[in-house]
mmCIF file of C-alpha atoms in Angstrom:
data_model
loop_
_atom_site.group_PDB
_atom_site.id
_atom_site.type_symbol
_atom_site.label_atom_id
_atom_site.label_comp_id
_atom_site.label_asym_id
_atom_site.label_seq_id
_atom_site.Cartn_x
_atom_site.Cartn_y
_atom_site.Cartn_z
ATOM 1 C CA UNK F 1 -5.486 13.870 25.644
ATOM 2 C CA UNK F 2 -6.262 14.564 22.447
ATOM 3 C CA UNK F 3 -9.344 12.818 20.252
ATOM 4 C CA UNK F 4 -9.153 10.900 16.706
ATOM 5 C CA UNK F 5 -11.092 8.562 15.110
ATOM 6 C CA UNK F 6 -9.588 7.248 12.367
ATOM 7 C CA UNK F 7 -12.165 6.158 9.566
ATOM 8 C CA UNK F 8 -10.709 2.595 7.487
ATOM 9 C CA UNK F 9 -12.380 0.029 5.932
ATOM 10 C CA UNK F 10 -9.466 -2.448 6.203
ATOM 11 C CA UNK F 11 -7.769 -2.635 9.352
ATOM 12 C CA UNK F 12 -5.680 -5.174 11.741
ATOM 13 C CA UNK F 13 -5.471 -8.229 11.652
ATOM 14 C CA UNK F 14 -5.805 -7.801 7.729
ATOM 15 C CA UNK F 15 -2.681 -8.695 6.332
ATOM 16 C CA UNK F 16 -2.921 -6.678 3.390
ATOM 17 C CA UNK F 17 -0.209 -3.384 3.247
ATOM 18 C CA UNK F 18 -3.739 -1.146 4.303
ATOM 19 C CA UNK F 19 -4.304 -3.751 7.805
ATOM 20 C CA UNK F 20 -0.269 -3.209 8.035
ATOM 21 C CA UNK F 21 -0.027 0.651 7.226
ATOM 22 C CA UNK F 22 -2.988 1.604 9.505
ATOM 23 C CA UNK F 23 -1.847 -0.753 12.366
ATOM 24 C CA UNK F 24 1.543 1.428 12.765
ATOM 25 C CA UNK F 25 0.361 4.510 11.801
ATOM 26 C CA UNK F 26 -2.138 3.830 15.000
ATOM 27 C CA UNK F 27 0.601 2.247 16.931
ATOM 28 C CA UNK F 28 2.670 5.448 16.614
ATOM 29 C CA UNK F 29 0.122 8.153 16.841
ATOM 30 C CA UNK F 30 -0.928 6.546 20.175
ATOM 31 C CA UNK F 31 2.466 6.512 21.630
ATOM 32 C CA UNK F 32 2.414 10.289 20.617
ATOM 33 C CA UNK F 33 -0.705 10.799 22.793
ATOM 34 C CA UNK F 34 -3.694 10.129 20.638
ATOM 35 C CA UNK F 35 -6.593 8.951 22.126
ATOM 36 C CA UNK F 36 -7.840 6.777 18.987
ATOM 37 C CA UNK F 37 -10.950 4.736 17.946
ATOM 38 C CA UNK F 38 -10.932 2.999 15.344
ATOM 39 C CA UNK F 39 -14.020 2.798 12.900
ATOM 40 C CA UNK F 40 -13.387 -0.333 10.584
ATOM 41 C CA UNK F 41 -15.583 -3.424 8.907
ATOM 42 C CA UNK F 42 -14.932 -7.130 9.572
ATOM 43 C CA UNK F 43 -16.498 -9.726 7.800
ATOM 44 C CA UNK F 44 -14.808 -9.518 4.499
ATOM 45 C CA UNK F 45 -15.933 -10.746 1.429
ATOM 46 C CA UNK F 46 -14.488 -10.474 -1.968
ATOM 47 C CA UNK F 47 -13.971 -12.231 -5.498
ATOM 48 C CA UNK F 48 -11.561 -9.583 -6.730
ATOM 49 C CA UNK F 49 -9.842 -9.445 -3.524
ATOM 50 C CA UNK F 50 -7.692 -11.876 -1.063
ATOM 51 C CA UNK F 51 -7.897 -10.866 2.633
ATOM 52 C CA UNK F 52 -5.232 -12.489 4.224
ATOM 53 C CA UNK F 53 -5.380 -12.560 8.189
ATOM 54 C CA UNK F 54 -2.336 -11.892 10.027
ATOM 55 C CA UNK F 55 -3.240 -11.611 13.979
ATOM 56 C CA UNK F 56 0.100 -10.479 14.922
ATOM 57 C CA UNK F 57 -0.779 -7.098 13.911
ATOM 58 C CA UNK F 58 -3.324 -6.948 16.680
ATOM 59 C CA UNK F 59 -0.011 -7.882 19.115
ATOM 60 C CA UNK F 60 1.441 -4.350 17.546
ATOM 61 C CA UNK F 61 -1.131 -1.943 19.082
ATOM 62 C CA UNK F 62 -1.241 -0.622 22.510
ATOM 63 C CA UNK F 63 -3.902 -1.624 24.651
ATOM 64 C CA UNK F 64 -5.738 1.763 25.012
ATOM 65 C CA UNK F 65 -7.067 1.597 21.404
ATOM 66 C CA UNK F 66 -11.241 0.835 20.883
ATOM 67 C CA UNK F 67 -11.449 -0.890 17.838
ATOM 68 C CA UNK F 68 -15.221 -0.095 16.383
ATOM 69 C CA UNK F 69 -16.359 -3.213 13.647
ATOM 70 C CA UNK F 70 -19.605 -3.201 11.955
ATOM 71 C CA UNK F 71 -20.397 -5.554 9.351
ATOM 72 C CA UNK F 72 -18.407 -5.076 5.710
ATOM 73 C CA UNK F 73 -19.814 -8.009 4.232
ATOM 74 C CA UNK F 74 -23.625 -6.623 2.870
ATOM 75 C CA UNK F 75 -23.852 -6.351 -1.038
ATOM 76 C CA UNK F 76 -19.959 -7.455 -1.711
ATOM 77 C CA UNK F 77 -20.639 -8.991 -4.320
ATOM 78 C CA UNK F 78 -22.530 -6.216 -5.967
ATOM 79 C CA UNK F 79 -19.679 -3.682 -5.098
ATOM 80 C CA UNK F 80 -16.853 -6.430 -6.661
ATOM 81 C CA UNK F 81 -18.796 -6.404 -10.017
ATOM 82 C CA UNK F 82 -19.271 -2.514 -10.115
ATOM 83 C CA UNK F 83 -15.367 -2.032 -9.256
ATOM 84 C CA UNK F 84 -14.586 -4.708 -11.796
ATOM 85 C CA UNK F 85 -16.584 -2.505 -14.329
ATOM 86 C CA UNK F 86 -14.986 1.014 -13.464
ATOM 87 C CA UNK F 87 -18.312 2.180 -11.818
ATOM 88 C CA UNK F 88 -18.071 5.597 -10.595
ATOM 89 C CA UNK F 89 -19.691 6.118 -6.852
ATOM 90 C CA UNK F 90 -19.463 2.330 -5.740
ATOM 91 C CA UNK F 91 -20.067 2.296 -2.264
ATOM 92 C CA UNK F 92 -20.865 -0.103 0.758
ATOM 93 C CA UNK F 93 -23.947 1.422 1.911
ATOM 94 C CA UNK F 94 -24.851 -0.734 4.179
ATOM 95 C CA UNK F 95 -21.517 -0.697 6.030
ATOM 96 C CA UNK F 96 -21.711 2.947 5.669
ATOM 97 C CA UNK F 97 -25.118 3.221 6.902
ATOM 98 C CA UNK F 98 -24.551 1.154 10.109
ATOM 99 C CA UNK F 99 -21.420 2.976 11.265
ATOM 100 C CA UNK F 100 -23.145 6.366 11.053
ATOM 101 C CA UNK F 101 -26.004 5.073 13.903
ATOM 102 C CA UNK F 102 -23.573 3.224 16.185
ATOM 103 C CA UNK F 103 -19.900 4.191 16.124
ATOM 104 C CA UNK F 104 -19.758 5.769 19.169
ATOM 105 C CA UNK F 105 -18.166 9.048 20.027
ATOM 106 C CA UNK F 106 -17.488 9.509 23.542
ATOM 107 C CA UNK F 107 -15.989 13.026 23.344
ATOM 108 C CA UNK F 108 -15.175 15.327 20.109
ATOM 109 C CA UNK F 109 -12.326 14.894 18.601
ATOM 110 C CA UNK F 110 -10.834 14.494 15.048
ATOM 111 C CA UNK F 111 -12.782 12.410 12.106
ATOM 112 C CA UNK F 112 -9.776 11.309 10.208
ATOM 113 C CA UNK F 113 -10.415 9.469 6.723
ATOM 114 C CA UNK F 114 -7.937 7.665 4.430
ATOM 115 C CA UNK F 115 -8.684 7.055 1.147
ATOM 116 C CA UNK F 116 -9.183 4.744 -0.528
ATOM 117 C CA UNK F 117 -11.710 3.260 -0.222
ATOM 118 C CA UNK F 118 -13.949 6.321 -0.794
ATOM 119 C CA UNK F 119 -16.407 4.653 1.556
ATOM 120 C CA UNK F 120 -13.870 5.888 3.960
ATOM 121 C CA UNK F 121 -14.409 9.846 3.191
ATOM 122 C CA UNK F 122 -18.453 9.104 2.875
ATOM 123 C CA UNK F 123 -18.209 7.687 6.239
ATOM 124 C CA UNK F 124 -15.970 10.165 7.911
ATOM 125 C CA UNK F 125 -17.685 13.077 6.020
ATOM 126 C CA UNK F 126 -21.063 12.372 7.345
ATOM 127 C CA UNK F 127 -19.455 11.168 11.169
ATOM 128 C CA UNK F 128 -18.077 14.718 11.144
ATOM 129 C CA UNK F 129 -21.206 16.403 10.239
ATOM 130 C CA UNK F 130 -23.025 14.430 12.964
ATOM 131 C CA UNK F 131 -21.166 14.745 15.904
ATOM 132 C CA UNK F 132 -19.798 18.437 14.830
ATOM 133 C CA UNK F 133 -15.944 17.120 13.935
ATOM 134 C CA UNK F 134 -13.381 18.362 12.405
ATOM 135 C CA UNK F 135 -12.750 16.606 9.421
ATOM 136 C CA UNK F 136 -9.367 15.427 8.062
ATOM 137 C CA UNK F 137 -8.405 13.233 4.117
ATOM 138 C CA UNK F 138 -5.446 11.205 3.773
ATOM 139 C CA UNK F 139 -5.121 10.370 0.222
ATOM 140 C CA UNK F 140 -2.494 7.268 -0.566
ATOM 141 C CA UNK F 141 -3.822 7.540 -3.984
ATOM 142 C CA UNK F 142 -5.010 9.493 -7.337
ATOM 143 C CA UNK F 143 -8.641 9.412 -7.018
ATOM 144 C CA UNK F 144 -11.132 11.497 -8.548
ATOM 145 C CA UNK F 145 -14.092 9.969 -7.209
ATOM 146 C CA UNK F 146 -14.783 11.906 -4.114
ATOM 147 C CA UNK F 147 -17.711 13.949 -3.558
ATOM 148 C CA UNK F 148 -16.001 17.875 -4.283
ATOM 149 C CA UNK F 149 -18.623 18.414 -1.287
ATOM 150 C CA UNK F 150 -16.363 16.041 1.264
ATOM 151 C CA UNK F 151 -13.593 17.678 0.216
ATOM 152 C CA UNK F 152 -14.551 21.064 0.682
ATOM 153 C CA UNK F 153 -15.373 20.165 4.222
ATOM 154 C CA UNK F 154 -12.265 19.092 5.050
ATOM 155 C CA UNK F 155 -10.078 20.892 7.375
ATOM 156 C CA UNK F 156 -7.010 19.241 6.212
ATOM 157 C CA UNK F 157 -5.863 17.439 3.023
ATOM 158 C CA UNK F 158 -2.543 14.865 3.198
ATOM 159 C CA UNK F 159 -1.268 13.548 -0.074
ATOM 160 C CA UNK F 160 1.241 10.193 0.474
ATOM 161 C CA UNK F 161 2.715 11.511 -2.748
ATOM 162 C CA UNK F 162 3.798 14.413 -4.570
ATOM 163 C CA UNK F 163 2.023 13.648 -7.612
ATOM 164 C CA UNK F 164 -1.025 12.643 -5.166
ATOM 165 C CA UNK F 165 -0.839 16.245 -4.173
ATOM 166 C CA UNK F 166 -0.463 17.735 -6.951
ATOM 167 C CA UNK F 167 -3.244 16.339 -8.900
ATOM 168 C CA UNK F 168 -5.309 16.408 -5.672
ATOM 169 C CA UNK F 169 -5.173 20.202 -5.607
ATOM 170 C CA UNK F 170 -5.445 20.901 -9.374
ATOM 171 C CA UNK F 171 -8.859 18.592 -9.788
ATOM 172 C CA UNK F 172 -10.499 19.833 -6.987
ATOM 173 C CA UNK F 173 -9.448 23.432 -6.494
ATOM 174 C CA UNK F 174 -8.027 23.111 -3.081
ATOM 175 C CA UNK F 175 -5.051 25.258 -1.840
ATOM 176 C CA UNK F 176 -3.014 23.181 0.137
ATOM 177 C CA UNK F 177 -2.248 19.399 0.588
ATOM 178 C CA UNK F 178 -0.124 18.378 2.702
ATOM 179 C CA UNK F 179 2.939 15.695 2.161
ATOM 180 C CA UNK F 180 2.673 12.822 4.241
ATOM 181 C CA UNK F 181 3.864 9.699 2.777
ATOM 182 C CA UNK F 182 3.365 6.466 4.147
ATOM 183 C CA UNK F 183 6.561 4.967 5.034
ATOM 184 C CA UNK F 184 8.904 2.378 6.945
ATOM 185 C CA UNK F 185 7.384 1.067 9.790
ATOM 186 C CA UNK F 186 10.168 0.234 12.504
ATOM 187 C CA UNK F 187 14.125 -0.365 10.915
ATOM 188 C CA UNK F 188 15.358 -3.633 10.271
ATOM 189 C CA UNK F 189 19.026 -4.609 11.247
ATOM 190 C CA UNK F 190 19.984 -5.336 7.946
ATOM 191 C CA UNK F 191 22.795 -8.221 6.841
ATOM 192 C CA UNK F 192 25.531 -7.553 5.336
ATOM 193 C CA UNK F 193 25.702 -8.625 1.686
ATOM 194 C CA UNK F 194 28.076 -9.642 -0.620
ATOM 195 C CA UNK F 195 28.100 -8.199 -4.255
ATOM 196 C CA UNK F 196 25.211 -9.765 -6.237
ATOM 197 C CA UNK F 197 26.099 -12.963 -8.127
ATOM 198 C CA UNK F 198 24.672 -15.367 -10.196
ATOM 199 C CA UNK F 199 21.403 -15.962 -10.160
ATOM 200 C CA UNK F 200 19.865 -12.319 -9.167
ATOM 201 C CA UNK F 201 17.441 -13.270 -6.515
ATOM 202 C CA UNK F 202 14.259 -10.952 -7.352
ATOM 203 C CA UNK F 203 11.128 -11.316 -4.638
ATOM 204 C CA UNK F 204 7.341 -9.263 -5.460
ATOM 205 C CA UNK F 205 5.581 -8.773 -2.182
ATOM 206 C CA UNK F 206 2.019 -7.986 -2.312
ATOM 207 C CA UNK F 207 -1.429 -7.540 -4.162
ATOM 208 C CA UNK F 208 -1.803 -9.860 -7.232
ATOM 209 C CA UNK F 209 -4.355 -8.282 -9.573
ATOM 210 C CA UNK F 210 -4.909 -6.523 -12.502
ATOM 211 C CA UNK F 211 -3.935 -3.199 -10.755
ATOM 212 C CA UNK F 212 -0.525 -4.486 -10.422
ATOM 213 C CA UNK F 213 0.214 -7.262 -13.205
ATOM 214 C CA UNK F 214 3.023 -8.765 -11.828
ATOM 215 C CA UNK F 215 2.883 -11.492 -13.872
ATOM 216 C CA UNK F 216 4.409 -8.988 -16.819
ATOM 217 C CA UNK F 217 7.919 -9.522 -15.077
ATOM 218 C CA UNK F 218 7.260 -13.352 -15.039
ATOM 219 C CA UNK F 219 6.632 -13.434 -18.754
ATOM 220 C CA UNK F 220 9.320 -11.454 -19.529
ATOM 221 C CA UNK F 221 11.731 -13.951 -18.297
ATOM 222 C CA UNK F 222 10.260 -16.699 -19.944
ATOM 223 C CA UNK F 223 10.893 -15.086 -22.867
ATOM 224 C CA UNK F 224 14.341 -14.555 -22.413
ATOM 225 C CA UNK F 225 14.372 -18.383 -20.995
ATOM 226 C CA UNK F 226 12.655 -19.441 -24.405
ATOM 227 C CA UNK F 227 15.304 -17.474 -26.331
ATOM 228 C CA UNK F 228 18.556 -18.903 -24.344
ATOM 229 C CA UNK F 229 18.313 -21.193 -21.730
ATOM 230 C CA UNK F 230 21.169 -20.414 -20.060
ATOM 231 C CA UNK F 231 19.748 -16.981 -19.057
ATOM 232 C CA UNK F 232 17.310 -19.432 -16.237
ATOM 233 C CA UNK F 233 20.699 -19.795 -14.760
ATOM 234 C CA UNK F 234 21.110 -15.408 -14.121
ATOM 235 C CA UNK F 235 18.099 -15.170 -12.116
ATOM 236 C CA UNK F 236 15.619 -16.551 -9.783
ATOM 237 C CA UNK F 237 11.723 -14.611 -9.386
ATOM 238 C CA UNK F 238 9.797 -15.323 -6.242
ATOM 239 C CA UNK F 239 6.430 -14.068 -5.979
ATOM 240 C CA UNK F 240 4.921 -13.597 -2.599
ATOM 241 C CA UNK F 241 0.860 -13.109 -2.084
ATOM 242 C CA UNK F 242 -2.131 -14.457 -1.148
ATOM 243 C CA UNK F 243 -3.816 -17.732 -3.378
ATOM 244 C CA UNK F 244 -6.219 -16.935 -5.546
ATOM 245 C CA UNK F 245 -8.081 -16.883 -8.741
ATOM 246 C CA UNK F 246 -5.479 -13.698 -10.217
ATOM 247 C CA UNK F 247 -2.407 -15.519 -9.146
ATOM 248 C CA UNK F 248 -3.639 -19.049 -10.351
ATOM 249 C CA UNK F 249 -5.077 -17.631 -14.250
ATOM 250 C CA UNK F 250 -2.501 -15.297 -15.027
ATOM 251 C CA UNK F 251 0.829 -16.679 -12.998
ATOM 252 C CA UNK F 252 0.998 -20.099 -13.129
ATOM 253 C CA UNK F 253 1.205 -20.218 -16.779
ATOM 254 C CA UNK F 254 4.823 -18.129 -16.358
ATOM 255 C CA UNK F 255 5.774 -20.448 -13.537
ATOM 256 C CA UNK F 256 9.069 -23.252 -13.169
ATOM 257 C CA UNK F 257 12.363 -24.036 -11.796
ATOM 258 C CA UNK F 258 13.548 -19.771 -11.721
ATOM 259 C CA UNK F 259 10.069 -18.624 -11.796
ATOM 260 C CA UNK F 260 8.333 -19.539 -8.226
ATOM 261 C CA UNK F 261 5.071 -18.639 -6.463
ATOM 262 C CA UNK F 262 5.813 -18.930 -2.696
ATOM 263 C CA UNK F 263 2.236 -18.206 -0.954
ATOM 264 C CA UNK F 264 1.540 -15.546 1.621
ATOM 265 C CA UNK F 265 3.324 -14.691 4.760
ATOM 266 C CA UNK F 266 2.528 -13.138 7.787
ATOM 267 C CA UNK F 267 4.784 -9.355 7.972
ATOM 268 C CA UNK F 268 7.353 -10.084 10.423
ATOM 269 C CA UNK F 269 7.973 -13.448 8.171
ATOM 270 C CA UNK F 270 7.745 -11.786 5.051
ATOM 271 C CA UNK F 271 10.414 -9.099 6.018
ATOM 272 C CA UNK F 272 12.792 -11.611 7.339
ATOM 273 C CA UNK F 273 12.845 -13.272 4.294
ATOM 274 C CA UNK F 274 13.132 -10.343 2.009
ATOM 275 C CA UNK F 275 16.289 -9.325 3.230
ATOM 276 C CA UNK F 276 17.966 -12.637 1.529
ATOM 277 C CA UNK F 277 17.466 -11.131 -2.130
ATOM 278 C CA UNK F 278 19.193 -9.121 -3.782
ATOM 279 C CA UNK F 279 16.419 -6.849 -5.644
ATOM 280 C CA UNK F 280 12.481 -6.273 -5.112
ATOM 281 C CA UNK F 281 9.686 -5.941 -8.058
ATOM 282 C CA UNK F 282 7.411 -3.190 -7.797
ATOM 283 C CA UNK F 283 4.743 -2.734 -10.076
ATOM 284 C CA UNK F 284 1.454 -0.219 -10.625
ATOM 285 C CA UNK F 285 -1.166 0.303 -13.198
ATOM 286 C CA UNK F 286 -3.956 2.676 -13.976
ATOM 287 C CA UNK F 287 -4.413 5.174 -11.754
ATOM 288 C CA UNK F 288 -1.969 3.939 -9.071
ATOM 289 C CA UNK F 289 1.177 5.917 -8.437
ATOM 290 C CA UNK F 290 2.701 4.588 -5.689
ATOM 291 C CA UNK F 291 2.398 1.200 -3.670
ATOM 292 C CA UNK F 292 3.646 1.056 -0.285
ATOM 293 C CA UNK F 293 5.605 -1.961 -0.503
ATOM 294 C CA UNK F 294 8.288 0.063 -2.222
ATOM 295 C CA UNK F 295 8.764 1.423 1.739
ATOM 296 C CA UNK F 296 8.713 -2.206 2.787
ATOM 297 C CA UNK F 297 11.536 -3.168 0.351
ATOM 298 C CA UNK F 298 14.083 -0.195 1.404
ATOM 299 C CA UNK F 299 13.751 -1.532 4.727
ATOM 300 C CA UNK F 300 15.044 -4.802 3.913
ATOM 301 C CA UNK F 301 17.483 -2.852 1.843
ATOM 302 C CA UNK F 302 16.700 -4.538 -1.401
ATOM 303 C CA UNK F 303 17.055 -2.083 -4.743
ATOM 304 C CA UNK F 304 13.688 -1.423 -6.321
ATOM 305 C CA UNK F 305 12.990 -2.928 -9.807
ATOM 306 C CA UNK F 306 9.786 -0.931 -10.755
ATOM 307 C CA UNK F 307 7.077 -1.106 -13.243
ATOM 308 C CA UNK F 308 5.723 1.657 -14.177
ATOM 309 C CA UNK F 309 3.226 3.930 -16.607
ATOM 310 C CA UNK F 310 2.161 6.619 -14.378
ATOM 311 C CA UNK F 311 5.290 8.014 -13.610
ATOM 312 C CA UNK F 312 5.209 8.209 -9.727
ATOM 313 C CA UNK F 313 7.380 5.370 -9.027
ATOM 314 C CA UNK F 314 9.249 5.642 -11.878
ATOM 315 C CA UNK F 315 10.753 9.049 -10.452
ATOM 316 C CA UNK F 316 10.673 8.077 -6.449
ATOM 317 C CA UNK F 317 13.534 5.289 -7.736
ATOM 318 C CA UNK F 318 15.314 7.031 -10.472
ATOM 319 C CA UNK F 319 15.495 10.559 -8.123
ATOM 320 C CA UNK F 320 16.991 8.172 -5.032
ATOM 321 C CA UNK F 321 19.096 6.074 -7.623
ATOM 322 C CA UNK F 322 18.038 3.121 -5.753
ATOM 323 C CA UNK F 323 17.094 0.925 -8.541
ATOM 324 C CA UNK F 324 15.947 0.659 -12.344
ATOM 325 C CA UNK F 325 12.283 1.103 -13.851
ATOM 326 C CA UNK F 326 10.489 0.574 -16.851
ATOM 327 C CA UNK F 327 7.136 0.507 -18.643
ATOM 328 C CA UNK F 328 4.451 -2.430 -18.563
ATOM 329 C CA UNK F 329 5.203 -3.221 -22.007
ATOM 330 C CA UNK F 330 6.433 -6.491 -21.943
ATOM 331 C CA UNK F 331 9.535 -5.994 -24.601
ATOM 332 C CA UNK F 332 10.634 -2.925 -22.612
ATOM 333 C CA UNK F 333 10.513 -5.032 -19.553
ATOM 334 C CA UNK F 334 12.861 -7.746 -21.277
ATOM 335 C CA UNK F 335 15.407 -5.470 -21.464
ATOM 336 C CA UNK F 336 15.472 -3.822 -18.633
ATOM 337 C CA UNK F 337 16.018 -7.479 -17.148
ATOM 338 C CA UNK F 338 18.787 -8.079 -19.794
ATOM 339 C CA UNK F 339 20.250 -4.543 -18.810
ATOM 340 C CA UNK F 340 20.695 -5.493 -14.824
ATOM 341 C CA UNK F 341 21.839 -8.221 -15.417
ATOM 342 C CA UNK F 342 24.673 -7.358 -17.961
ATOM 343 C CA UNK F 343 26.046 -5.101 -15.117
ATOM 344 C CA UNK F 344 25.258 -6.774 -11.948
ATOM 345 C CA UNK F 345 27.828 -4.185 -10.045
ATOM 346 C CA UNK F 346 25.108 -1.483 -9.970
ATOM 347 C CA UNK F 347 23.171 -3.445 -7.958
ATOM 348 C CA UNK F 348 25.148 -2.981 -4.897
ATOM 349 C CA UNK F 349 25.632 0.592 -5.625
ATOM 350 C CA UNK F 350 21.746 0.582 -5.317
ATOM 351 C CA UNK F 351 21.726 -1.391 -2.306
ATOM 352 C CA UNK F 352 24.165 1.517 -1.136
ATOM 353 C CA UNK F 353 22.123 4.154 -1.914
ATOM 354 C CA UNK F 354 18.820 2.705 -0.389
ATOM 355 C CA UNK F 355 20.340 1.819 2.999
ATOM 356 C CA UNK F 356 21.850 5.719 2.820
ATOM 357 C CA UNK F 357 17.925 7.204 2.211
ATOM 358 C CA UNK F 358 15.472 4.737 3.693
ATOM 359 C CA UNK F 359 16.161 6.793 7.072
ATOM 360 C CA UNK F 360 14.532 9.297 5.002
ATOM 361 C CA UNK F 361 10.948 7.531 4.757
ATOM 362 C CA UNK F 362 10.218 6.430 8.423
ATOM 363 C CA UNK F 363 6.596 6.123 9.045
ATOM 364 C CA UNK F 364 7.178 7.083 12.268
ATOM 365 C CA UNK F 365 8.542 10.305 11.306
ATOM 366 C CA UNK F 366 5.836 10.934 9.162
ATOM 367 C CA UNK F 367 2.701 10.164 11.928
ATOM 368 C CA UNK F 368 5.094 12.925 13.627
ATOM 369 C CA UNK F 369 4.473 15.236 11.443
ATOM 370 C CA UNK F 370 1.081 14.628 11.282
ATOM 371 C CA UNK F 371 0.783 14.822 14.855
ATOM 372 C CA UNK F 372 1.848 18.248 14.774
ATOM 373 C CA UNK F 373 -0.644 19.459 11.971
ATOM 374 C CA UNK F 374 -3.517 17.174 13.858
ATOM 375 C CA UNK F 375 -2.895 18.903 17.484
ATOM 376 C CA UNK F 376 -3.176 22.358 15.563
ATOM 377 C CA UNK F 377 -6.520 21.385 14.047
ATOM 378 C CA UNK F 378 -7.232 19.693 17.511
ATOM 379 C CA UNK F 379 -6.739 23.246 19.369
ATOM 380 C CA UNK F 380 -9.530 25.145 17.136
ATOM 381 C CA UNK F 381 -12.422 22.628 18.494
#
C-alpha cells in the first residue's frame, strides 16, 4: 500500500472549507489505497480568524487514517498581527518546530504539502529532507511567499487553478504544474425548481473577512433599498458564517428585514439549506483567485453571483455561463444587482447550465487524478 503524509495546518473537525476540503480529499485518496497520516495542529487560536468545529467531518473518514496533532496555538497572536500587517515569512515556528521531532514516519512514503498556509511547505519541506521523502505542493492559491528553495525540491507542483498555475510557473521558474482543482465533494440530489420569482433568494457561505468583503453586496442593496423601497421586495440576502468581530463591525450596519445574518452551520446543514435559493454570492480580494465554495454552490445547483478583481472567478463563471460577476466597487456591484434582477429568466438558464457542468468539477475525480501522478512519484522511492 502506498505511503502519504499529507502536511495541513487546518484539518477535521474544522469547519472551515480547508477542515472540509482536506477531510474528502483524505476520504477519497484512502478509498483509492493510500495509506495516509495526517500531520495537522489543534488548539486554535485566532483574532483574525473564526474556527468553527464541525465533528461530523471526523464521521467522513475511514478508520485506517492516523491523525498526527501537535500544538497550533504558540505565538498566535504574534502571527495574527504580522498577517494583519502583510508580513512576508510569518510562520508558526513553534508548531513547525514540534512536528519536525515527533510526527512519526513509520515507513517512507510521500510528504504532501498544501498551501496555504506556507507553514505547510516549511513543514513538509524539512519532513522530506529528514526522513529522505519525496516531496509534493498543492497550491489552492497565488502565493509568492514560498522559499524558491522548497519549491525547487519538490517533485511535483499542483495548481487548483489555471491562473494558480500559471503564475506559479512564471514566478518561480518551474516547468510544469499540474491542474488539480479542488472540487465537489459527493453530488447532491438536487430539487427541482421553479423559475425564479420575486424576491431572488441570494445565500454567501463562508469566510467573513477582509479577504472576502462580503459585506460590499450587503451595501449595495441598501443602496438600492434607500433609493426605492420597493426594490426590498425583489430580493432577500442571507449571509452564512461564523460570529465574530468582521461580521459584527462591518455587517450588521447593512443588516434588516431582506438583508439577514443567519450564523454558522455545520456542512451537511449548510448544503441542505443552500439548495432552497435561487443564486449564491461569491466574493475574493487581493491575491485570492478562487474560493472553493464556488464548488460547494454548483452542487446545490445555485448560479454563481461573483465578486471579483483578480480575474480568476470572474472567468471560471463567465466561461461556464453559470452566473454573472462584477468588480468590488460598490456602484458596479449595484448594477449588476439591478441587471439580474431586470431579467430574472437568465437565472434558470444558469441554473441549467451549472447542473449540466458541475459533473465536471468532482473532487473525487480530481484526488483520481492525483492518485495517478502520486503512485508514479510513489514508484521512483
Amino acid at each position: 500500500m502506498c505511503k502519504l503524509y499529507l502536511v495541513s495546518y487546518y484539518f477535521a473537525p474544522l469547519g472551515r472549507a480547508d477542515g472540509v476540503n482536506r477531510t474528502y480529499l483524505v476520504k477519497y485518496l484512502s478509498e483509492m489505497g493510500w495509506d495516509i497520516d495526517v500531520v495537522t495542529g489543534e488548539n486554535y487560536r485566532s483574532v483574525v480568524l473564526n474556527f468553527q468545529q464541525d465533528p461530523a467531518l471526523l464521521n467522513v473518514l475511514p478508520g485506517s487514517i492516523n491523525i498526527q496533532r501537535f500544538k497550533s496555538d504558540q505565538g498566535w497572536l504574534m502571527y495574527d498581527l504580522k498577517k494583519t500587517l502583510n508580513i512576508r515569512n510569518n510562520l508558526r515556528r513553534s508548531w513547525i518546530q514540534e512536528a519536525v521531532d515527533q510526527a512519526q514516519f513509520d515507513k517512507k512514503g510521500i510528504v504532501y504539502a498544501v498551501v496555504p498556509a506556507i507553514d505547510n511547505a516549511v513543514l513538509a519541506y524539512q519532513l522530506a529532507e529528514k526522513h529522505g521523502c519525496p516531496l509534493v505542493l498543492h497550491l489552492v492559491d497565488d502565493t509568492c511567499d514560498i522559499d524558491p528553495v522548497i519549491v525547487k525540491r519538490a517533485d511535483l507542483v499542483f495548481g487548483a487553478t489555471e491562473q494558480i498555475q500559471k503564475n506559479t510557473s512564471a514566478f518561480y521558474g518551474i516547468e510544469t504544474v499540474l491542474p488539480m482543482p479542488n472540487g465537489i465533494t459527493d453530488l447532491l440530489d438536487i430539487p427541482e425548481q421553479k423559475k425564479a420569482g420575486l424576491p431572488v433568494r441570494i445565500a454567501y457561505a463562508g469566510s467573513l473577512n477582509f479577504r472576502t468583503q462580503p459585506e460590499i453586496f450587503a451595501r449595495a442593496c441598501q443602496r438600492l433599498i434607500k433609493q426605492d423601497p420597493a426594490f426590498g421586495k425583489q430580493i432577500e440576502v442571507d449571509f452564512y458564517g461564523p460570529r465574530g468581530y468582521y461580521p459584527t463591525l462591518r455587517l450588521t450596519p447593512y443588516l434588516g428585514p431582506q438583508i439577514r445574518f443567519k450564523g454558522y452551520l455545520s456542512f451537511n446543514e449548510l448544503m441542505r439549506v443552500l439548495t432552497q435559493y435561487d443564486m449564491a454570492l461569491a466574493s475574493v480580494k487581493g491575491e485570492i483567485s478562487f474560493v472553493s465554495k464556488v464548488y460547494h454552490y454548483l452542487n446545490a445547483g445555485l448560479p454563481i453571483f461573483a465578486l471579483d478583481d483578480c480575474g480568476g472567478l470572474r472567468d471560471f463563471v463567465e466561461q461556464n455561463q453559470i452566473g454573472t460577476a462584477s468588480s468590488l466597487n460598490i456602484d458596479d456591484v449595484a448594477g449588476r444587482i439591478k441587471a439580474v434582477l431586470a431579467d430574472k429568466d437568465r437565472i434558470s438558464s444558469w441554473r441549467g447550465n451549472v447542473l449540466k457542468v458541475r459533473h465536471q468539477y468532482g473532487l473525487k475525480e480530481s484526488a483520481f487524478k492525483m492518485s495517478e501522478a502520486l503512485k508514479a512519484l510513489q514508484a521512483k522511492i
